[in-house]
CSV table of C-alpha atoms (C1' of nucleotides) in Angstrom, one decimal:
chain,number,residue,atom,x,y,z
A,287,UNK,CA,67.5,-9.1,65.3
A,288,UNK,CA,66.5,-12.9,66.0
A,289,UNK,CA,63.7,-14.0,63.6
A,290,UNK,CA,63.3,-17.5,63.0
A,291,UNK,CA,66.3,-19.0,61.5
A,292,UNK,CA,68.2,-17.0,64.3
A,293,UNK,CA,65.9,-18.2,67.1
A,294,UNK,CA,65.9,-21.7,65.7
A,295,UNK,CA,69.5,-21.6,66.0
A,296,UNK,CA,69.2,-20.6,69.5
A,297,UNK,CA,67.0,-23.6,69.9
A,298,UNK,CA,69.1,-26.3,68.5
A,299,UNK,CA,71.9,-25.5,70.7
A,300,UNK,CA,70.1,-24.8,73.7
A,301,UNK,CA,68.3,-28.2,73.9
A,302,UNK,CA,71.7,-30.3,74.6
A,303,UNK,CA,72.5,-27.9,77.4
A,304,UNK,CA,69.3,-27.8,78.8
A,305,UNK,CA,67.4,-30.8,78.6
A,306,UNK,CA,67.5,-33.4,81.3
A,307,UNK,CA,69.1,-30.8,83.1
A,308,UNK,CA,67.5,-28.9,86.6
A,309,UNK,CA,68.0,-25.6,87.3
A,310,UNK,CA,69.7,-25.0,90.3
A,311,UNK,CA,69.9,-21.6,90.9
A,312,UNK,CA,67.9,-18.5,89.2
A,313,UNK,CA,68.1,-14.9,89.4
A,314,UNK,CA,66.4,-12.4,87.5
A,315,UNK,CA,67.9,-9.1,87.2
A,316,UNK,CA,65.4,-6.9,85.3
A,317,UNK,CA,62.2,-6.6,86.5
A,318,UNK,CA,60.7,-5.8,82.6
A,319,UNK,CA,61.8,-9.2,81.9
A,320,UNK,CA,58.6,-11.2,83.7
A,321,UNK,CA,56.7,-8.2,83.9
A,322,UNK,CA,53.8,-7.7,84.8
A,323,UNK,CA,54.8,-10.8,87.1
A,324,UNK,CA,57.2,-10.3,90.2
A,325,UNK,CA,60.9,-11.6,89.0
A,326,UNK,CA,61.2,-13.0,92.3
A,327,UNK,CA,58.1,-15.1,91.8
A,328,UNK,CA,58.9,-16.4,88.8
A,329,UNK,CA,62.7,-17.4,89.6
A,330,UNK,CA,60.9,-19.0,92.8
A,331,UNK,CA,58.7,-21.4,90.6
A,332,UNK,CA,61.6,-22.1,88.1
A,333,UNK,CA,63.8,-23.4,90.6
A,334,UNK,CA,64.5,-27.2,91.5
A,335,UNK,CA,62.5,-27.5,88.0
A,336,UNK,CA,64.0,-30.0,85.5
A,337,UNK,CA,64.0,-29.6,81.4
A,338,UNK,CA,62.3,-32.1,79.3
A,339,UNK,CA,62.5,-30.5,75.8
A,340,UNK,CA,63.2,-27.0,74.3
A,341,UNK,CA,60.8,-26.4,71.2
A,342,UNK,CA,60.4,-23.2,68.9
A,343,UNK,CA,57.2,-21.6,67.7
A,344,UNK,CA,57.5,-18.6,65.6
A,345,UNK,CA,60.4,-16.0,67.5
A,346,UNK,CA,59.5,-18.0,70.9
A,347,UNK,CA,62.0,-20.4,71.9
A,348,UNK,CA,60.0,-22.9,74.2
A,349,UNK,CA,61.5,-24.4,77.3
A,350,UNK,CA,59.1,-27.4,78.6
A,351,UNK,CA,59.6,-28.7,82.4
A,352,UNK,CA,58.8,-32.3,83.3
A,353,UNK,CA,56.5,-30.6,86.1
A,354,UNK,CA,54.2,-29.2,82.8
A,355,UNK,CA,54.6,-25.6,83.1
A,356,UNK,CA,56.5,-24.1,80.2
A,357,UNK,CA,58.7,-21.1,80.1
A,358,UNK,CA,58.5,-18.9,77.1
A,359,UNK,CA,60.9,-17.0,76.1
A,360,UNK,CA,61.1,-13.7,73.4
A,361,UNK,CA,64.4,-12.2,72.6
A,362,UNK,CA,62.7,-9.3,70.8
A,363,UNK,CA,65.7,-7.3,69.2
A,364,UNK,CA,68.7,-7.4,71.3
A,365,UNK,CA,68.1,-10.7,73.5
A,366,UNK,CA,70.5,-13.8,73.3
A,367,UNK,CA,71.1,-17.0,75.6
A,368,UNK,CA,74.8,-17.8,76.1
A,369,UNK,CA,75.9,-21.0,78.0
A,370,UNK,CA,78.6,-20.3,80.6
A,371,UNK,CA,80.7,-23.2,81.4
A,372,UNK,CA,81.4,-24.7,85.3
A,373,UNK,CA,84.1,-22.1,86.6
A,374,UNK,CA,84.0,-19.5,83.7
A,375,UNK,CA,83.6,-16.2,84.8
A,376,UNK,CA,79.8,-15.5,85.2
A,377,UNK,CA,79.7,-11.7,84.7
A,378,UNK,CA,78.2,-10.7,81.3
A,379,UNK,CA,77.5,-7.0,80.1
A,380,UNK,CA,73.7,-6.5,80.0
A,381,UNK,CA,72.6,-10.0,81.8
A,382,UNK,CA,68.9,-9.6,82.8
A,383,UNK,CA,69.0,-12.9,84.1
A,384,UNK,CA,71.1,-16.0,85.2
A,385,UNK,CA,70.3,-19.9,85.2
A,386,UNK,CA,72.8,-22.3,87.3
A,387,UNK,CA,72.4,-25.5,86.2
A,388,UNK,CA,72.8,-29.2,88.0
A,389,UNK,CA,76.2,-30.0,85.9
A,390,UNK,CA,77.7,-26.7,87.1
A,391,UNK,CA,77.1,-24.5,83.9
A,392,UNK,CA,75.1,-21.9,83.7
A,393,UNK,CA,72.9,-20.1,80.9
A,394,UNK,CA,73.0,-16.3,81.3
A,395,UNK,CA,70.0,-13.9,79.5
A,396,UNK,CA,71.6,-11.2,77.4
A,397,UNK,CA,69.5,-8.1,76.3
A,398,UNK,CA,70.9,-4.4,75.7
A,399,UNK,CA,67.2,-2.9,75.1
A,400,UNK,CA,65.7,-4.9,77.3
A,401,UNK,CA,62.9,-5.2,75.0
A,402,UNK,CA,63.0,-9.6,75.9
A,403,UNK,CA,60.3,-11.3,77.9
A,404,UNK,CA,60.0,-14.5,79.8
A,405,UNK,CA,56.7,-16.0,80.4
A,406,UNK,CA,55.8,-18.7,82.8
A,407,UNK,CA,53.0,-20.5,81.9
A,408,UNK,CA,50.7,-23.6,83.2
A,409,UNK,CA,50.6,-26.4,80.7
A,410,UNK,CA,47.0,-25.8,79.6
A,411,UNK,CA,47.8,-21.9,78.5
A,412,UNK,CA,50.8,-22.5,76.4
A,413,UNK,CA,48.7,-23.8,73.3
A,414,UNK,CA,46.1,-20.8,73.6
A,415,UNK,CA,48.6,-18.1,73.9
A,416,UNK,CA,50.6,-19.0,70.8
A,417,UNK,CA,47.6,-19.9,68.5
A,418,UNK,CA,46.3,-16.3,69.4
A,419,UNK,CA,49.5,-14.8,68.2
A,420,UNK,CA,51.0,-17.1,65.4
A,421,UNK,CA,49.9,-18.3,62.4
A,422,UNK,CA,51.3,-21.4,60.2
A,423,UNK,CA,54.8,-21.9,60.4
A,424,UNK,CA,56.3,-21.4,56.9
A,425,UNK,CA,58.6,-24.6,56.8
A,426,UNK,CA,56.2,-27.0,57.5
A,427,UNK,CA,54.2,-28.6,54.8
A,428,UNK,CA,50.5,-27.2,55.7
A,429,UNK,CA,51.9,-23.8,55.0
A,430,UNK,CA,51.7,-22.6,51.1
A,431,UNK,CA,49.7,-21.2,49.1
A,432,UNK,CA,46.5,-21.8,49.6
A,433,UNK,CA,47.3,-20.8,53.4
A,434,UNK,CA,48.5,-17.4,51.9
A,435,UNK,CA,45.3,-17.0,49.9
A,436,UNK,CA,43.2,-17.4,53.1
A,437,UNK,CA,45.3,-14.9,55.4
A,438,UNK,CA,46.0,-12.4,52.6
A,439,UNK,CA,42.6,-12.1,51.0
A,440,UNK,CA,41.0,-9.6,53.1
A,441,UNK,CA,44.0,-7.2,53.7
A,442,UNK,CA,44.5,-4.1,52.0
A,443,UNK,CA,47.5,-3.0,53.8
A,444,UNK,CA,51.0,-3.3,51.9
A,445,UNK,CA,52.3,-6.9,50.9
A,446,UNK,CA,55.6,-6.3,53.5
A,447,UNK,CA,53.0,-5.1,56.1
A,448,UNK,CA,51.1,-8.2,56.1
A,449,UNK,CA,54.0,-10.6,56.0
A,450,UNK,CA,55.2,-9.1,59.2
A,451,UNK,CA,52.3,-9.9,60.8
A,452,UNK,CA,53.2,-13.1,63.3
A,453,UNK,CA,49.3,-14.4,61.8
A,454,UNK,CA,50.3,-14.4,58.8
A,455,UNK,CA,53.6,-15.9,58.4
A,456,UNK,CA,55.0,-17.0,62.0
A,457,UNK,CA,58.8,-16.0,62.0
A,458,UNK,CA,59.5,-13.5,59.5
A,459,UNK,CA,60.7,-10.5,60.7
A,460,UNK,CA,62.0,-7.1,58.6
A,461,UNK,CA,65.2,-8.6,57.7
A,462,UNK,CA,63.7,-11.9,56.0
A,463,UNK,CA,60.7,-10.5,54.6
A,464,UNK,CA,62.7,-8.3,52.1
A,465,UNK,CA,64.9,-11.5,51.3
A,466,UNK,CA,61.6,-13.2,50.7
A,467,UNK,CA,59.8,-10.4,48.4
A,468,UNK,CA,63.5,-10.0,46.2
A,469,UNK,CA,63.2,-13.6,45.6
A,470,UNK,CA,59.3,-13.8,45.2
A,471,UNK,CA,60.4,-10.8,42.8
A,472,UNK,CA,57.2,-8.7,44.5
A,473,UNK,CA,57.3,-5.4,45.4
A,474,UNK,CA,56.7,-4.8,48.9
A,475,UNK,CA,54.1,-2.2,48.5
A,476,UNK,CA,51.7,-4.3,46.5
A,477,UNK,CA,48.4,-4.8,48.1
A,478,UNK,CA,48.6,-7.9,50.0
A,479,UNK,CA,45.3,-8.8,48.8
A,480,UNK,CA,46.4,-8.0,45.2
A,481,UNK,CA,48.5,-11.3,44.6
A,482,UNK,CA,47.5,-13.9,42.0
A,483,UNK,CA,48.0,-17.4,42.5
A,484,UNK,CA,51.1,-17.9,40.8
A,485,UNK,CA,52.4,-14.9,42.6
A,486,UNK,CA,51.3,-16.5,45.7
A,487,UNK,CA,53.4,-19.5,44.7
A,488,UNK,CA,56.3,-17.5,44.0
A,489,UNK,CA,55.8,-15.9,47.4
A,490,UNK,CA,55.9,-19.4,49.4
A,491,UNK,CA,59.0,-20.5,47.8
A,492,UNK,CA,60.7,-17.0,48.4
A,493,UNK,CA,59.7,-17.1,52.0
A,494,UNK,CA,61.1,-20.8,52.4
A,495,UNK,CA,64.2,-20.4,50.6
A,496,UNK,CA,65.2,-17.1,52.3
A,497,UNK,CA,64.6,-19.0,55.8
A,498,UNK,CA,66.4,-22.0,54.6
A,499,UNK,CA,69.3,-20.1,53.6
A,500,UNK,CA,69.3,-18.2,56.7
A,501,UNK,CA,69.3,-21.3,58.6
A,502,UNK,CA,72.2,-22.9,57.0
A,503,UNK,CA,73.8,-19.9,58.0
A,504,UNK,CA,73.0,-20.3,61.0
A,505,UNK,CA,71.1,-16.6,61.4
A,506,UNK,CA,72.1,-13.6,60.9
A,507,UNK,CA,74.9,-11.3,62.9
A,508,UNK,CA,74.5,-7.6,62.3
A,509,UNK,CA,75.3,-6.5,66.0
A,510,UNK,CA,74.0,-8.5,69.3
A,511,UNK,CA,72.7,-11.8,67.7
A,512,UNK,CA,75.3,-14.9,68.7
A,513,UNK,CA,74.4,-18.5,69.0
A,514,UNK,CA,74.5,-19.8,72.7
A,515,UNK,CA,78.5,-20.6,72.3
A,516,UNK,CA,79.0,-17.0,71.3
A,517,UNK,CA,79.4,-17.6,67.3
A,518,UNK,CA,78.2,-15.3,65.3
A,519,UNK,CA,75.9,-16.3,61.8
A,520,UNK,CA,76.6,-15.4,58.9
A,521,UNK,CA,73.5,-14.8,56.6
A,522,UNK,CA,74.5,-11.4,56.2
A,523,UNK,CA,77.2,-12.3,53.9
A,524,UNK,CA,74.1,-13.7,52.0
A,525,UNK,CA,72.0,-10.7,51.8
A,526,UNK,CA,70.4,-9.8,48.5
A,527,UNK,CA,68.6,-6.4,49.1
A,528,UNK,CA,68.5,-6.2,53.1
A,529,UNK,CA,70.6,-3.0,54.1
A,530,UNK,CA,72.5,-2.8,50.6
A,531,UNK,CA,70.8,0.3,49.3
A,532,UNK,CA,72.7,1.5,45.9
A,533,UNK,CA,74.3,-1.8,45.6
A,534,UNK,CA,73.7,-3.5,42.2
A,535,UNK,CA,71.0,-6.2,42.2
A,536,UNK,CA,72.3,-9.5,41.8
A,537,UNK,CA,69.7,-10.5,39.3
A,538,UNK,CA,69.7,-7.8,36.8
A,539,UNK,CA,72.2,-5.1,38.4
A,540,UNK,CA,69.5,-2.3,38.9
A,541,UNK,CA,70.6,-0.1,42.2
A,542,UNK,CA,68.6,-1.2,45.0
A,543,UNK,CA,66.7,0.9,46.9
A,544,UNK,CA,65.4,1.9,50.6
A,545,UNK,CA,62.3,2.8,51.2
A,546,UNK,CA,59.7,3.0,54.3
A,547,UNK,CA,56.7,0.3,54.8
A,548,UNK,CA,54.7,0.6,57.9
A,549,UNK,CA,57.6,2.9,59.6
A,550,UNK,CA,60.1,-0.3,59.1
A,551,UNK,CA,63.7,0.3,56.8
A,552,UNK,CA,62.4,-2.1,53.3
A,553,UNK,CA,64.8,-3.1,50.9
A,554,UNK,CA,63.9,-4.2,47.5
A,555,UNK,CA,64.9,-3.9,43.7
A,556,UNK,CA,63.0,-1.6,41.5
A,557,UNK,CA,63.6,-3.0,38.3
A,558,UNK,CA,62.8,-6.9,38.9
A,559,UNK,CA,60.1,-5.8,41.7
A,560,UNK,CA,57.9,-3.8,40.0
A,561,UNK,CA,55.1,-2.3,41.3
A,562,UNK,CA,53.0,-0.6,38.4
A,563,UNK,CA,50.4,-3.1,37.2
A,564,UNK,CA,51.4,-2.4,33.8
A,565,UNK,CA,55.1,-3.6,34.7
A,566,UNK,CA,53.3,-6.2,37.0
A,567,UNK,CA,51.4,-8.0,34.0
A,568,UNK,CA,54.3,-7.4,31.3
A,569,UNK,CA,56.2,-9.6,34.3
A,570,UNK,CA,53.9,-12.3,34.3
A,571,UNK,CA,53.2,-12.5,30.5
A,572,UNK,CA,57.2,-12.6,30.2
A,573,UNK,CA,57.3,-15.5,32.8
A,574,UNK,CA,54.5,-17.5,30.8
A,575,UNK,CA,55.7,-17.0,27.5
B,1005,DA,C1',37.8,-5.2,61.8
B,1006,DG,C1',41.8,-4.0,59.6
B,1007,DG,C1',45.5,-0.1,59.3
B,1008,DT,C1',48.1,3.2,61.4
B,1009,DG,C1',51.3,5.0,64.7
B,1010,DG,C1',53.4,6.0,69.1
B,1011,DA,C1',55.6,3.7,72.8
B,1012,DC,C1',59.1,0.8,74.8
B,1013,DC,C1',64.6,0.9,74.9
B,1014,DC,C1',69.6,1.6,74.3
B,1015,DG,C1',73.7,2.2,71.7
B,1016,DA,C1',75.7,3.3,67.5
B,1017,DA,C1',76.2,6.4,63.9
B,1018,DC,C1',75.4,11.0,62.3
B,1019,DG,C1',75.5,16.2,62.6
B,1020,DC,C1',77.0,20.9,64.3
C,770,DT,C1',86.3,16.8,70.8
C,771,DG,C1',82.1,17.1,72.5
C,772,DC,C1',77.2,17.0,72.8
C,773,DG,C1',72.6,16.8,71.2
C,774,DT,C1',69.8,14.1,67.8
C,775,DT,C1',68.3,10.4,64.9
C,776,DC,C1',68.0,5.9,64.0
C,777,DG,C1',66.0,0.8,64.4
C,778,DG,C1',63.3,-2.9,64.8
C,779,DG,C1',58.9,-6.6,67.3
C,780,DT,C1',54.9,-6.7,70.1
C,781,DC,C1',51.6,-3.9,72.2
C,782,DC,C1',47.8,-0.9,72.7
C,783,DA,C1',45.1,3.5,71.5
C,784,DC,C1',43.0,5.4,68.1
C,785,DC,C1',41.0,6.3,64.3
DNA sequence: AGGTGGACCCGAACGC
DNA sequence: TGCGTTCGGGTCCACC
């Protein structure tokens, strides 16, 4: 599941492959990819374009062309972008699009579940499109407890459900949300608006440290995620709670529990991520003493 | 308006 | 062994 660390790793690896290259052939093999737009028309508009930059915002890969046009790629669940060197076998299982570059190498878009999207936008459409869907980048300086205070204030939803809203924290997904909450010692079912200042500060640190660890490990490979060179990430071996029901909490040895929040599998430590107010109060006074 | 649950997908894991 | 069922997860959308 590509979240911020996985998408950023893909972006960084893709950048030297694409920047300065011209698209000599573009084939879109699955009409779902560009829907509701005609895949043939999108391919025709991409053809001949020269890539100026490869950026990221939230979970979107942003491919900027020198013409000003922008291709927004979202990998959703199982999308991946693979580089194929000139002369190598181009056929890839579940390939949904193939781009041949002017140096003979190719980039194949692969997506088992077909949720991923390619959206081609005009220069002036990109900012509004992303700003309508995404909040602050959690690794930028502007993000912090004050931003969380504002975005969580009116929200009665469970904290984890709010964190999965991309307008609250751009790029956080199911895995890093659980990892961030564990690091912040916050229960995923705490009401989002009920955090105090110290807890918002802890949450800021938890989000950043979970994401930075993921970046340093080049993401987590559970099944489909690969970097463009086909390498796996190693963050899965650093998970503190995600997918670890019944195993001891790395901090306090209590067994990790699994529940569902907002329809998603959610793992947490019932001992160091207390839900009850009394326990939360005890934990707070223990921290301050 | 904010919250919730279903739809979209398909392979793997599971149950009988 | 084989077949049907369940699961999962990012985002959008319909419905409270």
